[in-house]
Amino acid sequence: MVKPRLFAAVTIGSQSVTLKIMDISRQEILETLRSDVSIGTDIYNHKTIAASTMHETSTALAGFVQLMRDYDVTEYRVVATSSVREALNAEYVKEQIRLQTGLEIAWVSNAQERFLHSQAAAQKTPDFSQLISEGTMLIDIGSGSIQLTVYDEGEFMFSRNIKLGPLRVRELLAKLKVQTSNFADLLEDFIFSKIRDYAQFAPKDVAYKHFILIGTDLLFFKQAFMGGSDDHQITRDYFDQLYGHMLEIPEQVLAKRYQLSYDAISQLLPSAMLLKELLKVTKAESILLSDAELIDGILVEASVQHKKIKLNHDFNEDLLASAEHISRRYMTDQKHSELVRKFALHLFNQLKPLHGLKKRERLLLELAAILQDIGSFIDMNNHYIHSDYLIEATELIGLSEEEQKIVAAVARYHSTETPSSGDENFDRYDTATQLTIAKLTAILRIADALDDSHQQKVERIAVSLKKEQLQISVWANDDLMLEKWTFNEKAEFFAEVYGLKPQIIEKGGLS
């Protein structure tokens, strides 16, 4: 009998720590454990995690470790959410947990967290493809923030993170609650102001039909909103009725009615009010309540890596679509961007023996090619510097922090600056990351040089790599004096990185 391949996922969130043990081969959950913690309350009140909370968390995790040993689990991943990382003593807590339990915790950025969550929602939601073809907002509710992601006609449209999670809101307004006789009005004004800011940037031409609601820390929210429904979907009318009851009935009575703690109920009103405002803005017709959690996203990712499942939605395409929307928002030259992107990917594919990079780095190069000129919106003379910080400040769902910095750096160095030792910006990266940045930058600089005039003179290129010679043949429809001059300038850095100086060879026009 073949021994089952087991994998354990552990998440450390603002309100709970969770363990799931899965038989990857059979796609079967064998164990699920959850323990409540008060990390979020500590952070939002005091900005640090208290010693007692750290001990409470370590004790729960030690129990998880023992169960993993009982199952003989050797492969696992432990993730702490982005909200936990906000604690001023987060690194100290991480180290203490490692010493007390042996678990190596990985921080995830908000973008990574939302990516895993969305991946789980797509995999676990029936008819996900159909839903996003009809105008859908994916609402990822965490205790500290919410992520609003819009799909229409099956394509990614827009995503925005708002620090408006119910636990954060509750703790922020806790002092004001005792000073007012109408806390609901205060809460509504606060939430409305944030949603109004979002609405200014959201796509205006989407006809919304559905909300898909997910959120690791708000299981009680789903419990209250199910209303006995087997299909996990409620109508807008039902929501309006429930919302009216929540405003009329004291929290203690609500807690008893839904068999929830007072702490849980105190977060239910901000969540419901958030949905109310979003329904008002979007006029969506239904709310689908997904069971997907962050921990499920980790299991989905592990299953994909072990080639046990295939994703039913391509999130890399969403990532590229997001970059394209950002590029258009900053009014970049789209024809130039598209051609540089095309040439950069062709060069990457043909130069595999030289760079030794993989598909993931190819994706980073493609993103850098799309976003390289967004800084021109601020200053055309030093656009590459502004492109760098704009990319780092922009949320790209699915990239790690390191990957996002690589994209930003490659965009920075595609122009006149050259990555080199002694450059303060370049020196902040470790050697391996510097090497990746340099390899991708060298390729992007050559691709960009081939359309330096922004007139798309070069229609096609071909790459010939023979021992110590690299020839790039170009078919053009106009004089290439500027392109050739820029190409030769940027070929110097390519030679430094790869040990070969590319040569450009004109082949004439295609027409």
PDB file of N, CA, C and O in Angstrom, residues 375-376 378-386 415-416:
ATOM      1  N   GLY A 375       6.428  56.166 -14.452  1.00  0.00           N
ATOM      2  CA  GLY A 375       6.956  57.339 -13.752  1.00  0.00           C
ATOM      3  C   GLY A 375       6.935  58.606 -14.582  1.00  0.00           C
ATOM      4  O   GLY A 375       7.044  59.707 -14.034  1.00  0.00           O
ATOM      5  N   SER A 376       6.771  58.472 -15.904  1.00  0.00           N
ATOM      6  CA  SER A 376       6.693  59.665 -16.770  1.00  0.00           C
ATOM      7  C   SER A 376       5.492  60.519 -16.427  1.00  0.00           C
ATOM      8  O   SER A 376       5.464  61.716 -16.723  1.00  0.00           O
ATOM      9  N   ILE A 378       4.787  61.543 -13.636  1.00  0.00           N
ATOM     10  CA  ILE A 378       5.238  62.500 -12.621  1.00  0.00           C
ATOM     11  C   ILE A 378       6.349  63.400 -13.160  1.00  0.00           C
ATOM     12  O   ILE A 378       6.311  64.617 -12.995  1.00  0.00           O
ATOM     13  N   ASP A 379       7.329  62.787 -13.818  1.00  0.00           N
ATOM     14  CA  ASP A 379       8.470  63.560 -14.312  1.00  0.00           C
ATOM     15  C   ASP A 379       9.096  62.798 -15.476  1.00  0.00           C
ATOM     16  O   ASP A 379       9.649  61.716 -15.292  1.00  0.00           O
ATOM     17  N   MET A 380       9.045  63.348 -16.661  1.00  0.00           N
ATOM     18  CA  MET A 380       9.575  62.674 -17.841  1.00  0.00           C
ATOM     19  C   MET A 380      11.099  62.577 -17.812  1.00  0.00           C
ATOM     20  O   MET A 380      11.674  61.635 -18.361  1.00  0.00           O
ATOM     21  N   ASN A 381      11.766  63.519 -17.162  1.00  0.00           N
ATOM     22  CA  ASN A 381      13.230  63.525 -17.164  1.00  0.00           C
ATOM     23  C   ASN A 381      13.821  62.415 -16.301  1.00  0.00           C
ATOM     24  O   ASN A 381      14.822  61.808 -16.670  1.00  0.00           O
ATOM     25  N   ASN A 382      13.223  62.177 -15.155  1.00  0.00           N
ATOM     26  CA  ASN A 382      13.709  61.115 -14.255  1.00  0.00           C
ATOM     27  C   ASN A 382      12.627  60.063 -14.044  1.00  0.00           C
ATOM     28  O   ASN A 382      12.409  59.584 -12.935  1.00  0.00           O
ATOM     29  N   HIS A 383      11.971  59.706 -15.140  1.00  0.00           N
ATOM     30  CA  HIS A 383      10.792  58.839 -15.016  1.00  0.00           C
ATOM     31  C   HIS A 383      11.117  57.489 -14.399  1.00  0.00           C
ATOM     32  O   HIS A 383      10.293  56.901 -13.690  1.00  0.00           O
ATOM     33  N   TYR A 384      12.321  56.969 -14.648  1.00  0.00           N
ATOM     34  CA  TYR A 384      12.697  55.644 -14.168  1.00  0.00           C
ATOM     35  C   TYR A 384      12.727  55.585 -12.639  1.00  0.00           C
ATOM     36  O   TYR A 384      12.352  54.568 -12.030  1.00  0.00           O
ATOM     37  N   ILE A 385      13.142  56.691 -11.984  1.00  0.00           N
ATOM     38  CA  ILE A 385      13.153  56.737 -10.517  1.00  0.00           C
ATOM     39  C   ILE A 385      11.727  56.705  -9.982  1.00  0.00           C
ATOM     40  O   ILE A 385      11.415  55.987  -9.028  1.00  0.00           O
ATOM     41  N   HIS A 386      10.849  57.461 -10.618  1.00  0.00           N
ATOM     42  CA  HIS A 386       9.452  57.498 -10.184  1.00  0.00           C
ATOM     43  C   HIS A 386       8.746  56.178 -10.490  1.00  0.00           C
ATOM     44  O   HIS A 386       7.883  55.739  -9.722  1.00  0.00           O
ATOM     45  N   SER A 415      16.499  52.354 -18.129  1.00  0.00           N
ATOM     46  CA  SER A 415      16.764  53.603 -18.847  1.00  0.00           C
ATOM     47  C   SER A 415      18.232  54.008 -18.728  1.00  0.00           C
ATOM     48  O   SER A 415      19.107  53.309 -19.224  1.00  0.00           O
ATOM     49  N   THR A 416      18.509  55.107 -18.074  1.00  0.00           N
ATOM     50  CA  THR A 416      19.873  55.627 -18.044  1.00  0.00           C
ATOM     51  C   THR A 416      20.694  55.134 -16.861  1.00  0.00           C
ATOM     52  O   THR A 416      21.913  55.034 -16.943  1.00  0.00           O
TER      53      THR A 416
END
